[in-house]
mmCIF file of C-alpha atoms and ligand atoms in Angstrom:
data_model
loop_
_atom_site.group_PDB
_atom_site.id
_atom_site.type_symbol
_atom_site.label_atom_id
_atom_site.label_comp_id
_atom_site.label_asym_id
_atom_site.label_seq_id
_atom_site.Cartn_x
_atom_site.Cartn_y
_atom_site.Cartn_z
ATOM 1 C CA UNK A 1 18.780 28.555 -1.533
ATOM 2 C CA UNK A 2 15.794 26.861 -0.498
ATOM 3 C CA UNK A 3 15.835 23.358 0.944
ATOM 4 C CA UNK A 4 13.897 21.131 -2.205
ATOM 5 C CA UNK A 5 12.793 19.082 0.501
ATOM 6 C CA UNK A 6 11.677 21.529 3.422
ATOM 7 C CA UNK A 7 8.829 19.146 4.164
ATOM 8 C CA UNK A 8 10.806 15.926 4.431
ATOM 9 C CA UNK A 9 11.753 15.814 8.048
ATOM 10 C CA UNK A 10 13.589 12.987 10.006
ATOM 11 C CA UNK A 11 12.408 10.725 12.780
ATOM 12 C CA UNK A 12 12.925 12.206 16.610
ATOM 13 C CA UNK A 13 10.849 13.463 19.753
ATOM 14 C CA UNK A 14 9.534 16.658 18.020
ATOM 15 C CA UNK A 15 8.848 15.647 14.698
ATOM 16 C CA UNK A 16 7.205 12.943 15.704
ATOM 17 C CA UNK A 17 4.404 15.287 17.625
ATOM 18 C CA UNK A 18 4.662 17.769 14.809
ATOM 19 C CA UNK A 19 3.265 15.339 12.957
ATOM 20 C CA UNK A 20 0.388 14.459 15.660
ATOM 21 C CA UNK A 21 -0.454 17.447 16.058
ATOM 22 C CA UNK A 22 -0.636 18.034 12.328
ATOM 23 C CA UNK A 23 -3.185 14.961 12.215
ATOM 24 C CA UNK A 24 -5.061 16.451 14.960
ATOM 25 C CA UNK A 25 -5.300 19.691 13.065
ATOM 26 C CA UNK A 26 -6.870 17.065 9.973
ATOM 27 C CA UNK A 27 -3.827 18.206 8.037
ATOM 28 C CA UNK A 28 -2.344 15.376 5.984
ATOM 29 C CA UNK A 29 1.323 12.980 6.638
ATOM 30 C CA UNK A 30 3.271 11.139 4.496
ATOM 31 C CA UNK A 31 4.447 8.715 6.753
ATOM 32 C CA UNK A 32 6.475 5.241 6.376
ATOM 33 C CA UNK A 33 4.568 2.306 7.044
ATOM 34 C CA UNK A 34 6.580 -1.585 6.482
ATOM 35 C CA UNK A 35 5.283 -2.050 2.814
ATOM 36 C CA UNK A 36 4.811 1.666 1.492
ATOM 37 C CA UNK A 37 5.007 4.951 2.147
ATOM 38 C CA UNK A 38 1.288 6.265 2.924
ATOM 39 C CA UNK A 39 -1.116 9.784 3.133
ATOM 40 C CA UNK A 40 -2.267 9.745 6.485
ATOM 41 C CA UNK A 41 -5.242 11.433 7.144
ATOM 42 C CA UNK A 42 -7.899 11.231 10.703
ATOM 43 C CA UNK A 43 -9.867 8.660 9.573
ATOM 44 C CA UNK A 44 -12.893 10.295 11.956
ATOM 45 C CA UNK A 45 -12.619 13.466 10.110
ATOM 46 C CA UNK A 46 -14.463 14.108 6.523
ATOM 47 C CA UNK A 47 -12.260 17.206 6.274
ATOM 48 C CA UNK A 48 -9.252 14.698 6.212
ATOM 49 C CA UNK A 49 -10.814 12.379 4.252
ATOM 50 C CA UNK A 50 -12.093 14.663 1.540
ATOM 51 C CA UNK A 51 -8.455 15.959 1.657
ATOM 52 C CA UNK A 52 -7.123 12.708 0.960
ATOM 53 C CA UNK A 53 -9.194 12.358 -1.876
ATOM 54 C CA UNK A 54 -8.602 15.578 -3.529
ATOM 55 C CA UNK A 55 -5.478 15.281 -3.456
ATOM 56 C CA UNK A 56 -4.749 11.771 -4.598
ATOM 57 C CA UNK A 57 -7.318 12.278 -7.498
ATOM 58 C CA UNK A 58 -8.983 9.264 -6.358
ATOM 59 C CA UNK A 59 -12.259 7.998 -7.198
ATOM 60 C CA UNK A 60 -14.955 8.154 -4.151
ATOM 61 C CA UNK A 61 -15.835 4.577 -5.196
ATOM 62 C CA UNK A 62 -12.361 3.438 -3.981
ATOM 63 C CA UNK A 63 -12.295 3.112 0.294
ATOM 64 C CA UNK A 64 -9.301 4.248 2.469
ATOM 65 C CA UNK A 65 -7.762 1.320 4.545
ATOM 66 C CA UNK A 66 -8.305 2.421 8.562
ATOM 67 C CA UNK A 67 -4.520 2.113 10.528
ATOM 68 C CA UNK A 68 -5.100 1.151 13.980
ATOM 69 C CA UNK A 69 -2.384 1.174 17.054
ATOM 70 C CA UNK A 70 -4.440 -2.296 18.364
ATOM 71 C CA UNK A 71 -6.955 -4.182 18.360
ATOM 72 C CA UNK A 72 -8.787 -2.384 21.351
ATOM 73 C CA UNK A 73 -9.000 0.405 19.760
ATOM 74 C CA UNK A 74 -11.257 -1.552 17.258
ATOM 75 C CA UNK A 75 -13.774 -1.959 19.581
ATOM 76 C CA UNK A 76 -16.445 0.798 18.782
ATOM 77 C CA UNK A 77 -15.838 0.807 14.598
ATOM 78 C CA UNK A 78 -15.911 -2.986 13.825
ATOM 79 C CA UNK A 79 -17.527 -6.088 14.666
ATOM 80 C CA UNK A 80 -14.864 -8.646 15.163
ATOM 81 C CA UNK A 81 -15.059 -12.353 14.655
ATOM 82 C CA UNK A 82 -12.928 -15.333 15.530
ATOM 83 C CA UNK A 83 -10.918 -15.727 11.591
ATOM 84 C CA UNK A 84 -10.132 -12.122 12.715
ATOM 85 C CA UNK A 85 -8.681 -13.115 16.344
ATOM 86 C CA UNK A 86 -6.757 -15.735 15.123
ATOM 87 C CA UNK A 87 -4.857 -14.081 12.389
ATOM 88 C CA UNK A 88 -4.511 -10.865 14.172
ATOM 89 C CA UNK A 89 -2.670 -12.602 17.089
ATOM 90 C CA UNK A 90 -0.403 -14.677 14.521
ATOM 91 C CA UNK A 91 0.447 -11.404 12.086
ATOM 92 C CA UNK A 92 -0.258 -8.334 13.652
ATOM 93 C CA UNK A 93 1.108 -5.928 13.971
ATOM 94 C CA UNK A 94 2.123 -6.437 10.190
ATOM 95 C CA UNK A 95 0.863 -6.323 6.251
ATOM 96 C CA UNK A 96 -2.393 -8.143 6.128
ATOM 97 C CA UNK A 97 -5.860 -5.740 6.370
ATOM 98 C CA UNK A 98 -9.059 -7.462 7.038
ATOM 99 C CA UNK A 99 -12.246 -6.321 5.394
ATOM 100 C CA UNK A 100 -14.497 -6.757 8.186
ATOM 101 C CA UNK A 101 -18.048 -5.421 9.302
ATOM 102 C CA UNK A 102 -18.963 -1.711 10.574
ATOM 103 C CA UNK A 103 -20.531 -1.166 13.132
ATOM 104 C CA UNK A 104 -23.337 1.337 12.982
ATOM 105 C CA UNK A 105 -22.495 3.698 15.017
ATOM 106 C CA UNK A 106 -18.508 3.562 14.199
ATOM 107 C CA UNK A 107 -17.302 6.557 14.221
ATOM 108 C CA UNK A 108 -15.480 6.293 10.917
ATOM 109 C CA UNK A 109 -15.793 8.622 8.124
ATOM 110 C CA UNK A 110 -18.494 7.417 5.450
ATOM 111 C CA UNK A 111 -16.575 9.016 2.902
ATOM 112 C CA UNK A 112 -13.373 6.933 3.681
ATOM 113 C CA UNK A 113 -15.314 3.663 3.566
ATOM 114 C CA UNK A 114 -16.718 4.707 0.465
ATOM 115 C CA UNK A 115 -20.674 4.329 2.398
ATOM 116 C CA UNK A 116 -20.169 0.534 2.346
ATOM 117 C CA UNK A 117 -20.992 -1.162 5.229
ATOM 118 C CA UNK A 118 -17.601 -3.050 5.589
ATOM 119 C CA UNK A 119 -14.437 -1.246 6.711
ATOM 120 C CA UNK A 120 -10.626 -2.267 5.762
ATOM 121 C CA UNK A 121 -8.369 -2.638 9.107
ATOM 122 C CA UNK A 122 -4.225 -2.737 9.366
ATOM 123 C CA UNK A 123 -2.108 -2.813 12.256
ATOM 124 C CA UNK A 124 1.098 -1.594 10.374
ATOM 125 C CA UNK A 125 4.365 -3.170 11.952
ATOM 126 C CA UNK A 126 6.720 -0.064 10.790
ATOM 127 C CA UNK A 127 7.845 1.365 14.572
ATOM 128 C CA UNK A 128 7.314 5.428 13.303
ATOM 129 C CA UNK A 129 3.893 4.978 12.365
ATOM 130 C CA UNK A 130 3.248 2.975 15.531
ATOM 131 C CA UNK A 131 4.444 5.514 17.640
ATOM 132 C CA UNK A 132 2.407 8.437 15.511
ATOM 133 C CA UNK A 133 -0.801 6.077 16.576
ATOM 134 C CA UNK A 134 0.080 5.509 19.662
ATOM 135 C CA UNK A 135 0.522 8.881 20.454
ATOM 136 C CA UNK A 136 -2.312 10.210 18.343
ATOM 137 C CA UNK A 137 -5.056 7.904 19.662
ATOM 138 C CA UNK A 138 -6.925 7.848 16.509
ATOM 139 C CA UNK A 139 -7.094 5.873 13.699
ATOM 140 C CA UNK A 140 -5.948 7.128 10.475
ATOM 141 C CA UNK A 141 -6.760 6.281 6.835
ATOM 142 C CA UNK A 142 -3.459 5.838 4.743
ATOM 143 C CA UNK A 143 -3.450 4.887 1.617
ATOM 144 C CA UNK A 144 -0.444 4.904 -0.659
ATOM 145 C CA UNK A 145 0.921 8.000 -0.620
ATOM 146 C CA UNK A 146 0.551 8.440 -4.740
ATOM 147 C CA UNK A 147 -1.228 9.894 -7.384
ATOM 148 C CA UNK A 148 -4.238 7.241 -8.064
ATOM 149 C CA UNK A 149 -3.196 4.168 -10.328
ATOM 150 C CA UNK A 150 0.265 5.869 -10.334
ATOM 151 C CA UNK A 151 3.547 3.921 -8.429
ATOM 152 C CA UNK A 152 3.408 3.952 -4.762
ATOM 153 C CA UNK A 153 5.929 5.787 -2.997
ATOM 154 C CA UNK A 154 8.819 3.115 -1.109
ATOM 155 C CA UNK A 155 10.355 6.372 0.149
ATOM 156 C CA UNK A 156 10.233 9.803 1.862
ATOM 157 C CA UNK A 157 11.297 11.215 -1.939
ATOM 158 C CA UNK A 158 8.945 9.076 -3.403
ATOM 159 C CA UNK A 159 6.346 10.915 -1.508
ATOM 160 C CA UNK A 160 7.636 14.619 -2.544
ATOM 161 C CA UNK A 161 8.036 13.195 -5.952
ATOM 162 C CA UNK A 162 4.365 12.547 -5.860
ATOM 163 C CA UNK A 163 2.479 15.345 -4.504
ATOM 164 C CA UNK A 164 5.805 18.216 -3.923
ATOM 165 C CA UNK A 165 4.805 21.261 -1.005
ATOM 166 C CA UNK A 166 1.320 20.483 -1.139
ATOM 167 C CA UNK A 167 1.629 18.461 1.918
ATOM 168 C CA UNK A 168 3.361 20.416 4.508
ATOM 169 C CA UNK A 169 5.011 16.751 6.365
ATOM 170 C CA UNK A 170 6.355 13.959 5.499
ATOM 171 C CA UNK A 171 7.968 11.908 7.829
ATOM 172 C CA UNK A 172 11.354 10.031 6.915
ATOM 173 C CA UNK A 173 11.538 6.751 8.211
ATOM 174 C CA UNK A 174 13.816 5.120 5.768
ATOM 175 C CA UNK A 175 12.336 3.013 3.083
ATOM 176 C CA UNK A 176 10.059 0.313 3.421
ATOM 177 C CA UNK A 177 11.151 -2.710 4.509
ATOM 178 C CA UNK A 178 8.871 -4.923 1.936
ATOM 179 C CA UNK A 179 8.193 -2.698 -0.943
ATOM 180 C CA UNK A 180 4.595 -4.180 -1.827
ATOM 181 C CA UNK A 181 0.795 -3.380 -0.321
ATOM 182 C CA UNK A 182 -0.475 -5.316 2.298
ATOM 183 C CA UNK A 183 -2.493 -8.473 1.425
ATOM 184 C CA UNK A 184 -6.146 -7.416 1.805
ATOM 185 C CA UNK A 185 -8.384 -10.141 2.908
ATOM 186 C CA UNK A 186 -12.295 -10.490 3.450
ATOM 187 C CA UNK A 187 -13.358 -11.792 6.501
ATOM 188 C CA UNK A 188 -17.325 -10.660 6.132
ATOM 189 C CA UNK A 189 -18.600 -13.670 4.132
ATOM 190 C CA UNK A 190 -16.799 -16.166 2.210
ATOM 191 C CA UNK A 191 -13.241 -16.020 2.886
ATOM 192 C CA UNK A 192 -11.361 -14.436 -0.457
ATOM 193 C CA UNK A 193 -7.708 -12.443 -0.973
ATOM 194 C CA UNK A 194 -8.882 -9.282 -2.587
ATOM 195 C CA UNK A 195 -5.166 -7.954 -3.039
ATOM 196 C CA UNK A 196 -2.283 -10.570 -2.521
ATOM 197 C CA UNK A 197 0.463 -9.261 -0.340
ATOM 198 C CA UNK A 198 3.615 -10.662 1.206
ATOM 199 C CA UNK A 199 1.663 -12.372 3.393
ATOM 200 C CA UNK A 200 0.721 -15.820 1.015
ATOM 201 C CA UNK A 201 -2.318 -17.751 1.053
ATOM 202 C CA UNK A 202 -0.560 -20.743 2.235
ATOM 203 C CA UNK A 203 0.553 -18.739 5.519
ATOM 204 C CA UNK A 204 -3.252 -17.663 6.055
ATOM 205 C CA UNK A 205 -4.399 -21.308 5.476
ATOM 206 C CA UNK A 206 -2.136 -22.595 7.912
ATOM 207 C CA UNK A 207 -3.895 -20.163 10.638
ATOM 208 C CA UNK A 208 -7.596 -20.659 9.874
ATOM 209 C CA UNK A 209 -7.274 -24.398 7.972
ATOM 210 C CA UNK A 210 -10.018 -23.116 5.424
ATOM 211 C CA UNK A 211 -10.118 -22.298 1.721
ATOM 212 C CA UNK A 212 -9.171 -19.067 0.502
ATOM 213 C CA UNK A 213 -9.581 -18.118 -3.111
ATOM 214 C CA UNK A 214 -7.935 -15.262 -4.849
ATOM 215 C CA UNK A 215 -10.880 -13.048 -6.405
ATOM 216 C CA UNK A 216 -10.161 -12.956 -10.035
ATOM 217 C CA UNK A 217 -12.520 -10.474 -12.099
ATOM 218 C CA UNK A 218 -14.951 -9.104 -9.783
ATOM 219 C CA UNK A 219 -18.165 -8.400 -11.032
ATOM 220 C CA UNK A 220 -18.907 -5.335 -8.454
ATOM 221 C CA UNK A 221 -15.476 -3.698 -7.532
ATOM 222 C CA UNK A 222 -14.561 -4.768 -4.209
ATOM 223 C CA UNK A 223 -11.056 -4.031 -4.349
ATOM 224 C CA UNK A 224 -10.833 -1.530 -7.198
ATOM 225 C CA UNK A 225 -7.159 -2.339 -7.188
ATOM 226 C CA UNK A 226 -7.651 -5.642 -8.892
ATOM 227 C CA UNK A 227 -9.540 -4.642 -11.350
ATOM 228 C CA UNK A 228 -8.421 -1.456 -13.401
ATOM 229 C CA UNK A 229 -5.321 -0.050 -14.328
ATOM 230 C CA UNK A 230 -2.984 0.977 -10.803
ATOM 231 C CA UNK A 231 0.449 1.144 -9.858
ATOM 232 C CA UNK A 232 1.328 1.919 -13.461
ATOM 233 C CA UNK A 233 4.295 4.476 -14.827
ATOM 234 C CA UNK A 234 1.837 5.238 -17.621
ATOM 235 C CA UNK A 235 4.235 3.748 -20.422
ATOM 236 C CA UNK A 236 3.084 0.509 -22.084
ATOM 237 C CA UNK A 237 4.266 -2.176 -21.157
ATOM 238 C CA UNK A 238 4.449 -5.794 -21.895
ATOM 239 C CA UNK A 239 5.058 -8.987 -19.551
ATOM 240 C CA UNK A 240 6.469 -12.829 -20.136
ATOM 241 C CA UNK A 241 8.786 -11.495 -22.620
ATOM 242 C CA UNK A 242 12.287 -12.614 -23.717
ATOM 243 C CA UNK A 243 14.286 -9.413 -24.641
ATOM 244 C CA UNK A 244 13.633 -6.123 -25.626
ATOM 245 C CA UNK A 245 14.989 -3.457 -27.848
ATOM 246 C CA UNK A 246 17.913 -0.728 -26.586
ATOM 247 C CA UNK A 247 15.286 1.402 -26.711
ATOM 248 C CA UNK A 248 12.760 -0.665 -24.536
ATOM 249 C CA UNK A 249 13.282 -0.687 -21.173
ATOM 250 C CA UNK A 250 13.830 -4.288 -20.004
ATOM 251 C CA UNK A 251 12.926 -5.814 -16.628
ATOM 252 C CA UNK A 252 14.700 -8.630 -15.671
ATOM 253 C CA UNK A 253 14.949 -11.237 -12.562
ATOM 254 C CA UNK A 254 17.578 -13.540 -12.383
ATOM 255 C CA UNK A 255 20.906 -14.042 -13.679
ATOM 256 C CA UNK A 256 19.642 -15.360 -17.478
ATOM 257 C CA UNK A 257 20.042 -12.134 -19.314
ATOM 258 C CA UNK A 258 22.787 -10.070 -19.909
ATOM 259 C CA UNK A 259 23.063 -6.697 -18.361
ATOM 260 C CA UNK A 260 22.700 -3.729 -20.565
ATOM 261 C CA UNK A 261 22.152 -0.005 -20.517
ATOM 262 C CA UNK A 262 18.713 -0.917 -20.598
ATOM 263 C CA UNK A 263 18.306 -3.765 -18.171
ATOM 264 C CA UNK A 264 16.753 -3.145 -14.713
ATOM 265 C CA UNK A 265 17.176 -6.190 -12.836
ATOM 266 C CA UNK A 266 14.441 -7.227 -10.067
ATOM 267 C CA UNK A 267 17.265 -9.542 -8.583
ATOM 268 C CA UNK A 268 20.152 -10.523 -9.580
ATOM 269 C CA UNK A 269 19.644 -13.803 -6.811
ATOM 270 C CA UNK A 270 15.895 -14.528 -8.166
ATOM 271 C CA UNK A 271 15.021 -13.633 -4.784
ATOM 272 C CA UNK A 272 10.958 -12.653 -4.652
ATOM 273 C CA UNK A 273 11.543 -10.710 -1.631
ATOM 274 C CA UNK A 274 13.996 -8.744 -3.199
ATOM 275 C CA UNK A 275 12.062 -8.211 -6.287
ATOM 276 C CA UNK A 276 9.366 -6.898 -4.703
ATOM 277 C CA UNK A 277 11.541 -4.504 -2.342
ATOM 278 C CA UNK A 278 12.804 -3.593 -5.949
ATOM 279 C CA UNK A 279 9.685 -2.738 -8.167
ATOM 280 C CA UNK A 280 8.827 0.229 -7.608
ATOM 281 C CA UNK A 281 12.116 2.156 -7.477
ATOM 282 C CA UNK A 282 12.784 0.547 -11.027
ATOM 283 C CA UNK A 283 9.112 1.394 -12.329
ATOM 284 C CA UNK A 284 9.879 4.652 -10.553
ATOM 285 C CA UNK A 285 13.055 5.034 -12.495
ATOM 286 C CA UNK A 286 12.625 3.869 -16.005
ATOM 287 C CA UNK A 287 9.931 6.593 -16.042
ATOM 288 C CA UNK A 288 12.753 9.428 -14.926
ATOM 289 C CA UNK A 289 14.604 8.019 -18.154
ATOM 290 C CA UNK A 290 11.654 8.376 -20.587
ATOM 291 C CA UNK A 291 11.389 5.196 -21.912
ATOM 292 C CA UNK A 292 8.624 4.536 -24.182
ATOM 293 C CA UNK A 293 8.072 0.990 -23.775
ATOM 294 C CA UNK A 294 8.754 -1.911 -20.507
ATOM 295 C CA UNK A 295 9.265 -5.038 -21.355
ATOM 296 C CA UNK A 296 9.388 -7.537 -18.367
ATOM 297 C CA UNK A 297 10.317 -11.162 -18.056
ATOM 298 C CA UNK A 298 8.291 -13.944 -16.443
ATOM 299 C CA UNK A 299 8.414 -13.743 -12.764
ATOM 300 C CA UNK A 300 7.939 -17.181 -11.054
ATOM 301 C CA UNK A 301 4.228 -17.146 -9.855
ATOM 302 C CA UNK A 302 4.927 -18.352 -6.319
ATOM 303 C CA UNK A 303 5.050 -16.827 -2.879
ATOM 304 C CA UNK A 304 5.308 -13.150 -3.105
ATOM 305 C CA UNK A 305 5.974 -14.120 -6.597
ATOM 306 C CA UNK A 306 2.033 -13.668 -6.552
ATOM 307 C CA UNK A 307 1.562 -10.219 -5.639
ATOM 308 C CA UNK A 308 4.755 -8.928 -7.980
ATOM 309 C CA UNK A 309 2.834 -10.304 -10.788
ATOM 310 C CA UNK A 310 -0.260 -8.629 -9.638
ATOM 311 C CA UNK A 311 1.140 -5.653 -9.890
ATOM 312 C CA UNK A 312 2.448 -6.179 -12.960
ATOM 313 C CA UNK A 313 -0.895 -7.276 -14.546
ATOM 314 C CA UNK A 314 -2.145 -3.804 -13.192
ATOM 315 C CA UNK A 315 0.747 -1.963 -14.141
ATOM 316 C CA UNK A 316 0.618 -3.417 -17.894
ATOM 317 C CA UNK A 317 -3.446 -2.517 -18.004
HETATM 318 O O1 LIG B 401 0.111 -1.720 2.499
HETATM 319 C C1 LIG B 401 -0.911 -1.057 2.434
HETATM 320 O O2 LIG B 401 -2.046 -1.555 2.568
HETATM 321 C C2 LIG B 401 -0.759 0.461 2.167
HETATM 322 C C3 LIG B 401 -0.074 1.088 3.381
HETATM 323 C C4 LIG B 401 0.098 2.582 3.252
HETATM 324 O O3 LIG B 401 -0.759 0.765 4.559
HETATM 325 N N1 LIG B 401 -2.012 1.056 1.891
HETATM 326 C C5 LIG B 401 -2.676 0.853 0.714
HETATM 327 O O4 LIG B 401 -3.853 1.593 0.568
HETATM 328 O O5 LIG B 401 -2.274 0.086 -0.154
HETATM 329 P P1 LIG B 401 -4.543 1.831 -0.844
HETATM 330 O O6 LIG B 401 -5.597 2.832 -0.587
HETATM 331 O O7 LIG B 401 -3.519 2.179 -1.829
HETATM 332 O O8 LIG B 401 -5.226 0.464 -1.183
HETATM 333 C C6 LIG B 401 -6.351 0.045 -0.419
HETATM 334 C C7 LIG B 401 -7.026 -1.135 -1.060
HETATM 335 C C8 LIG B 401 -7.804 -0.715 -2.305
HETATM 336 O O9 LIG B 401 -7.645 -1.718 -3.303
HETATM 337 C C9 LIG B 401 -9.238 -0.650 -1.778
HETATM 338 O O10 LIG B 401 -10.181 -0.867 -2.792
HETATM 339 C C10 LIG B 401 -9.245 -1.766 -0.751
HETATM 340 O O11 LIG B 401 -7.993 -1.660 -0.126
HETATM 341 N N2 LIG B 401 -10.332 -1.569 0.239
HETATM 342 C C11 LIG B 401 -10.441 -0.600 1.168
HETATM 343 N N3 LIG B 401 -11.603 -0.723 1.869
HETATM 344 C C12 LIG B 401 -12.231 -1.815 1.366
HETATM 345 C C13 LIG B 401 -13.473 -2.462 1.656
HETATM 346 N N4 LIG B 401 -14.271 -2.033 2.606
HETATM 347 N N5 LIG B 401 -13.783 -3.555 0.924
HETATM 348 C C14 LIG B 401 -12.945 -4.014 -0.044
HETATM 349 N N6 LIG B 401 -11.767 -3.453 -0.362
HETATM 350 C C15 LIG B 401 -11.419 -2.358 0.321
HETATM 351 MG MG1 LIG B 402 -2.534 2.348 -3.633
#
């Protein structure tokens, strides 16, 4: 019989230039990065690009984050500035991506950046995807590897769950370490989160000592994750509640409620980090069981608290 997951190969020496070579080719990767699994495409190449698109179902207004191996490799695509230098040498490589200003003769697809005239940099900390960059010598657009405004992938399975044989690699690097999108922050004018991340406001304040707001309701779509539905199962679902029916799934944090059949608890310790290593497996899961309705309990809106509830608030849309 054949192998399910044919395309789901491990980490070593040859799969790891298999999957250069695939990039080269502007064929598509699923590939693990420290928050979620991501579609990597050549973030030079509009062939890639459109791929990425197509096959994500995502709207063109939406841009593609750019993955690069270091900041010297920045040097022709962006214009840098000191907020930038200062944060990058404090939490790079890692999950924070700065919105910053294109140059104009980057090199960059048009189509990934959606034809604005700001791109969205990373430096992801996972080791694979390091050494695919290194090796590759290009930058590479990844964005979750998922259907658009469906749950992103935390796993190699995740990512075959998602789009099957219609990408021919996907490289298994475990599951991600944090569980939750990077924190997406605009260094171009005014200093704003567009996405909060596990990396807090407080922790960027203590870098750059200014004000950051979080952009609430965007009047033009910036960050089109903020504003419509995303990361959702596609089962309503409702959030601050108290308990929920046997036939309601019921998302829980803490040790308050009892267990049941229908209990999915976020962490048993009321641990945020936890939680959000935990959300989308059990989003991911309570869909496999069919429920028709999630209820969810308050989450404590601190720390990485923050971003959980984001998602939430999306997922819920
Ligand atoms: O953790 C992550 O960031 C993951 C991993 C795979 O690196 N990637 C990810 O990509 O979450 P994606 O495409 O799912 O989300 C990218 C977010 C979107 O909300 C998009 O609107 C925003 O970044 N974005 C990209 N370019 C932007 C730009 N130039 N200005 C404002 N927002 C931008
Ligand atoms: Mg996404």
């Amino acid at each position: 019989m054949k192998n399910i997951y044919s395309n789901i190969f491990k980490v070593n020496n040859k799969n790891l230039s298999n999957a250069v070579k695939y990039l080269k080719k502007n064929e598509l990767v699923g590939v693990p990065t420290e928050t979620v699994y991501g579609l990597a495409g050549n973030a030079y190449s509009d062939i890639s690009i459109k791929k990425i698109f197509n096959l994500k179902k995502r709207p063109k207004k939406n841009p593609l984050i750019i993955h690069y191996y270091n900041k010297k490799d920045l040097i022709n695509d962006v214009e840098v500035n000191q907020k930038f230098l200062k944060l990058y040498k404090h939490f790079c490589p890692g999950p924070l991506t700065f919105i910053l200003k294109k140059k104009p003769f980057s090199k960059i697809s048009n189509i990934a950046t959606s034809k604005l005239n700001t791109v969205a940099v990373r430096f992801p900390g996972n080791k694979t995807i390091r050494r695919v960059l290194r090796e590759l010598k290009l930058p590479l657009a990844i964005p979750s590897a998922n259907k658009s405004s469906g749950i992103s992938p935390i796993k190699a399975k995740d990512v075959y769950e998602e789009f099957g044989m219609k990408i021919k690699f996907i490289l298994d690097g475990g599951s991600s370490k944090i569980g939750i999108e990077s924190t997406v922050l605009d260094l171009t004018k005014k200093l704003k989160i567009l996405r909060p991340g596990f990396i807090g406001v407080s922790e960027i304040k203590k870098i750059i000592k200014s004000n950051i707001p979080l952009v609430k309701n965007q009047k033009i779509i910036r960050s089109p994750g903020l504003l419509k539905k995303h990361y959702s199962p596609g089962i309503p679902m409702k959030l601050n509640q108290t308990s929920a029916k046997p036939t309601c799934a019921f998302i829980i944090f803490g040790k308050k409620y009892k267990k049941n059949k229908n209990t999915f608890n976020l962490s048993r310790s009321a641990n945020l980090d936890e939680a959000a290593r935990n959300l989308y497996t059990i989003l991911r899961s309570i869909k496999k069981k069919k429920y028709k309705k999630i209820h969810v309990v308050k989450i404590p809106n601190i720390g990485l608290g923050i971003a959980i509830n984001d998602r939430l608030k999306h997922a819920a849309y």
